[in-house]
C-alpha atoms as one frame of an Amber mdcrd trajectory, in Angstrom:
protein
  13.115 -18.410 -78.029  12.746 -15.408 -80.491  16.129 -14.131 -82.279  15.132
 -10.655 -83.571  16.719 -10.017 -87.028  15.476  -6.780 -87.441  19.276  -5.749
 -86.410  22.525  -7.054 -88.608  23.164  -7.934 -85.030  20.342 -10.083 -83.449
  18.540  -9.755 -80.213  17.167 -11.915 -78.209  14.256 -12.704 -75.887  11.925
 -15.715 -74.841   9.462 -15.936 -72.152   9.767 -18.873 -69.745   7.095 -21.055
 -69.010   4.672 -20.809 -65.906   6.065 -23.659 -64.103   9.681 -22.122 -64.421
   8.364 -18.854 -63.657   6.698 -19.778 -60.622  10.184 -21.400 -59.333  12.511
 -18.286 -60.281   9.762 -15.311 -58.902   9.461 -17.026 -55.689  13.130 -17.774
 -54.932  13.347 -13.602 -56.058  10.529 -13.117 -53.639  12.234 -15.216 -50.811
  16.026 -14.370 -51.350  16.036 -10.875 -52.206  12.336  -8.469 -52.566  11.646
 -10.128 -49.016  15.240  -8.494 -47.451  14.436  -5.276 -48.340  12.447  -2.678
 -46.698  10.455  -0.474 -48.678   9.055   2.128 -45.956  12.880   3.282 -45.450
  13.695   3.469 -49.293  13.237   6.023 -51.608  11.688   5.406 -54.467  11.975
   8.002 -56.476  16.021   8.625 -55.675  17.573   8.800 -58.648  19.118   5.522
 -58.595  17.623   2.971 -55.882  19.746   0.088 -56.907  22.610   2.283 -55.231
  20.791   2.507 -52.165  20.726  -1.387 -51.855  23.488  -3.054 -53.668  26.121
  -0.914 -54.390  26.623   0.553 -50.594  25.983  -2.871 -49.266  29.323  -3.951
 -51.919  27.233  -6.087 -53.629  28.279  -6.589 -57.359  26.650  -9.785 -58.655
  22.990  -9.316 -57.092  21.958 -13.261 -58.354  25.314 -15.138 -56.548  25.145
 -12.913 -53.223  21.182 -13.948 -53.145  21.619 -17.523 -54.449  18.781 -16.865
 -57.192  20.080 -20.174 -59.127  16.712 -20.997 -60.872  17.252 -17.544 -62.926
  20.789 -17.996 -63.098  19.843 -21.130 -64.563  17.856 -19.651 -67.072  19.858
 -16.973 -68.106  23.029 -18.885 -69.105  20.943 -21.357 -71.068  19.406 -18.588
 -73.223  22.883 -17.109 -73.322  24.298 -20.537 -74.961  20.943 -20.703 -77.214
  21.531 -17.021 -78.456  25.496 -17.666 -78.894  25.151 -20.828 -81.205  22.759
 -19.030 -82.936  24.908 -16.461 -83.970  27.299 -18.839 -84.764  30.262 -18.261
 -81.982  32.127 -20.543 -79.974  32.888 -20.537 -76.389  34.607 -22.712 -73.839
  31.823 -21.453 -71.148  29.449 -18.795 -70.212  28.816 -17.389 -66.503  27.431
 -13.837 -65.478  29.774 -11.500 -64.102  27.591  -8.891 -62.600  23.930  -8.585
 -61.594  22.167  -5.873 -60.381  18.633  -5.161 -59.593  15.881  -1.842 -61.127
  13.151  -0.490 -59.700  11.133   2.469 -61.785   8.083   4.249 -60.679   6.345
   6.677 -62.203   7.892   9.169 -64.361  11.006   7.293 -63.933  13.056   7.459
 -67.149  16.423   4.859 -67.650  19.029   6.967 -69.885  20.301   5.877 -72.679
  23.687   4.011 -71.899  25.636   0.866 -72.946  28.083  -1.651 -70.786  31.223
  -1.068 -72.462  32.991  -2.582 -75.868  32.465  -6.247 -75.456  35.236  -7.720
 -76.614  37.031 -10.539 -73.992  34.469 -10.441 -71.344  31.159  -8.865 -70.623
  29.937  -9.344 -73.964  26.270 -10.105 -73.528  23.871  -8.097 -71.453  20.497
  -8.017 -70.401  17.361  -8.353 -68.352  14.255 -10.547 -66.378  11.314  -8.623
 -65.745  10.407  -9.554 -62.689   7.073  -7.518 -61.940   6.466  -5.116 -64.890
   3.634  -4.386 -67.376   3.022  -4.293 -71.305   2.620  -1.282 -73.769   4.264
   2.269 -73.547   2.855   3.405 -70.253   4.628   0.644 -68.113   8.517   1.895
 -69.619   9.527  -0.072 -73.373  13.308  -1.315 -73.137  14.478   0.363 -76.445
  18.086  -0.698 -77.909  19.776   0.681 -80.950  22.816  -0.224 -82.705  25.476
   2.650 -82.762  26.750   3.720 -86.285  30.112   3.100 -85.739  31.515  -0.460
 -87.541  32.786  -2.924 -85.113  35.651  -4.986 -85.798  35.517  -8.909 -86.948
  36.210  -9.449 -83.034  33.032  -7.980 -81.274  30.609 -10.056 -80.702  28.325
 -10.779 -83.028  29.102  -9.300 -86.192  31.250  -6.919 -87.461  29.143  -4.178
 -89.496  27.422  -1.232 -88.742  23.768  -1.174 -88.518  21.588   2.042 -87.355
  18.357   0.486 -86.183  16.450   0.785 -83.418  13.930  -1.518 -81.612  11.233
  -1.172 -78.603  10.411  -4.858 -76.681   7.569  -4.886 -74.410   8.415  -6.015
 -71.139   5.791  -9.068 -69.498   6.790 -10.401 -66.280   8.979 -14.143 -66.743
  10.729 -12.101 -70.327  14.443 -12.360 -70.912  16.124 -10.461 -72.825  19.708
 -10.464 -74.466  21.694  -8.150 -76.502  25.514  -7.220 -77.405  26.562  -5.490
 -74.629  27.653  -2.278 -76.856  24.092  -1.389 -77.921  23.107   1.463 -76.450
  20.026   1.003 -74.687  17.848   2.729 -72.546  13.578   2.582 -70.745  11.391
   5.309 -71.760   9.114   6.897 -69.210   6.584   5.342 -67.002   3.283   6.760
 -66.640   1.275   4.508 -64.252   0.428   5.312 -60.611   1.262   2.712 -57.613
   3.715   0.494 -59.827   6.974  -0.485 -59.463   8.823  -1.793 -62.564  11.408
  -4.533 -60.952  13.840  -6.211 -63.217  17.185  -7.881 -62.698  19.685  -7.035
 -65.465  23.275  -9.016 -65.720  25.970  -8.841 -67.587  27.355 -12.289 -69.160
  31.087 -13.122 -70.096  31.352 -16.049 -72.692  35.274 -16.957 -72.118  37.690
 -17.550 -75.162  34.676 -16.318 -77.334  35.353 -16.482 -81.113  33.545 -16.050
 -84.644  33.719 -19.063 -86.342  32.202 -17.083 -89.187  35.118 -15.247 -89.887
  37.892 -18.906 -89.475
């Protein structure tokens, strides 16, 4: 585990271990990348996640593909990261998955997943097959200028920064859902960058900083 405190609000990200790795690529590999055929997929349309989930009706990409090894390891990073900042739950569960897949000169835009407030307040991302360094796309976040009230999670001031992580296969990474985030350009030939982001709702969330 790594908690980032270059932000008033902390990121995180940790890299699981080669055993667990093993278990969550190849129940990816055998519930999900194996369904899918890449000779009648685009990909380089705009948005290729469409083109599987969304006109299939599938909103939570990890429950309809029973990927429970990463769900697994997603909701215990998201307790680890909440009691780290201090905030109190009752239990956490992810309420939408979805999966990415960049080639070259694919760009991500910058973009956030709403306010954050009673549900959907974590988000983030596995990298499933991806590379190190600039040319294989950098997940950048920064923290909008605007304050946030005592009741976002995790803090409540403003903070301008900005960050880059580098992206190894088996890396998870977490963030407040309202930080604008986006993937800067990819540059290498025959690669696809696959990740599975998620959103995470932590129900009756509160700040037991501020009782």
């Amino acid at each position: 585990m790594a908690i980032n405190d270059k932000f008033s609000y902390p990121t995180y990200y940790k890299d699981v271990g080669d055993e667990k790795k093993l278990k969550i690529n190849k129940q990816i590999e055998d519930n999900f990348l194996s369904t899918i055929d890449f000779n009648n997929i685009d990909p380089y349309f705009p948005n290729l996640t469409q083109q599987i989930l969304f006109q299939n009706n599938i909103t939570c990409l990890i429950n309809h593909f029973h990927l429970s090894e990463l769900e697994s390891f997603i909701l215990s990073s998201a307790r680890e990261y909440l009691d780290y900042c201090g905030w109190s739950y009752d239990e956490v569960k992810t309420e939408e998955s979805w999966s990415t897949f960049c080639t070259k000169n694919h760009v991500v835009r910058p973009h956030n997943h709403g306010y954050g407030t009673e549900h959907k307040q974590i988000s983030g991302s596995y990298y499933v097959n991806s590379l190190e360094g600039d040319d294989g796309g950098r997940l950048h976040l920064a923290a909008p200028y605007e304050p946030k009230t005592e009741t976002v999670f995790p803090f409540g001031d403003k903070c301008p920064s900005n960050w880059a992580y580098n992206c190894p296969p088996g890396r998870i990474i977490l963030f407040p859902a309202w930080m604008t985030h986006w993937v800067s350009q990819i540059y290498i030939d025959n690669y696809i960058r696959i990740t599975i982001a998620f959103d995470i709702t932590a129900t009756n969330i509160r700040n037991e900083k501020e009782t």
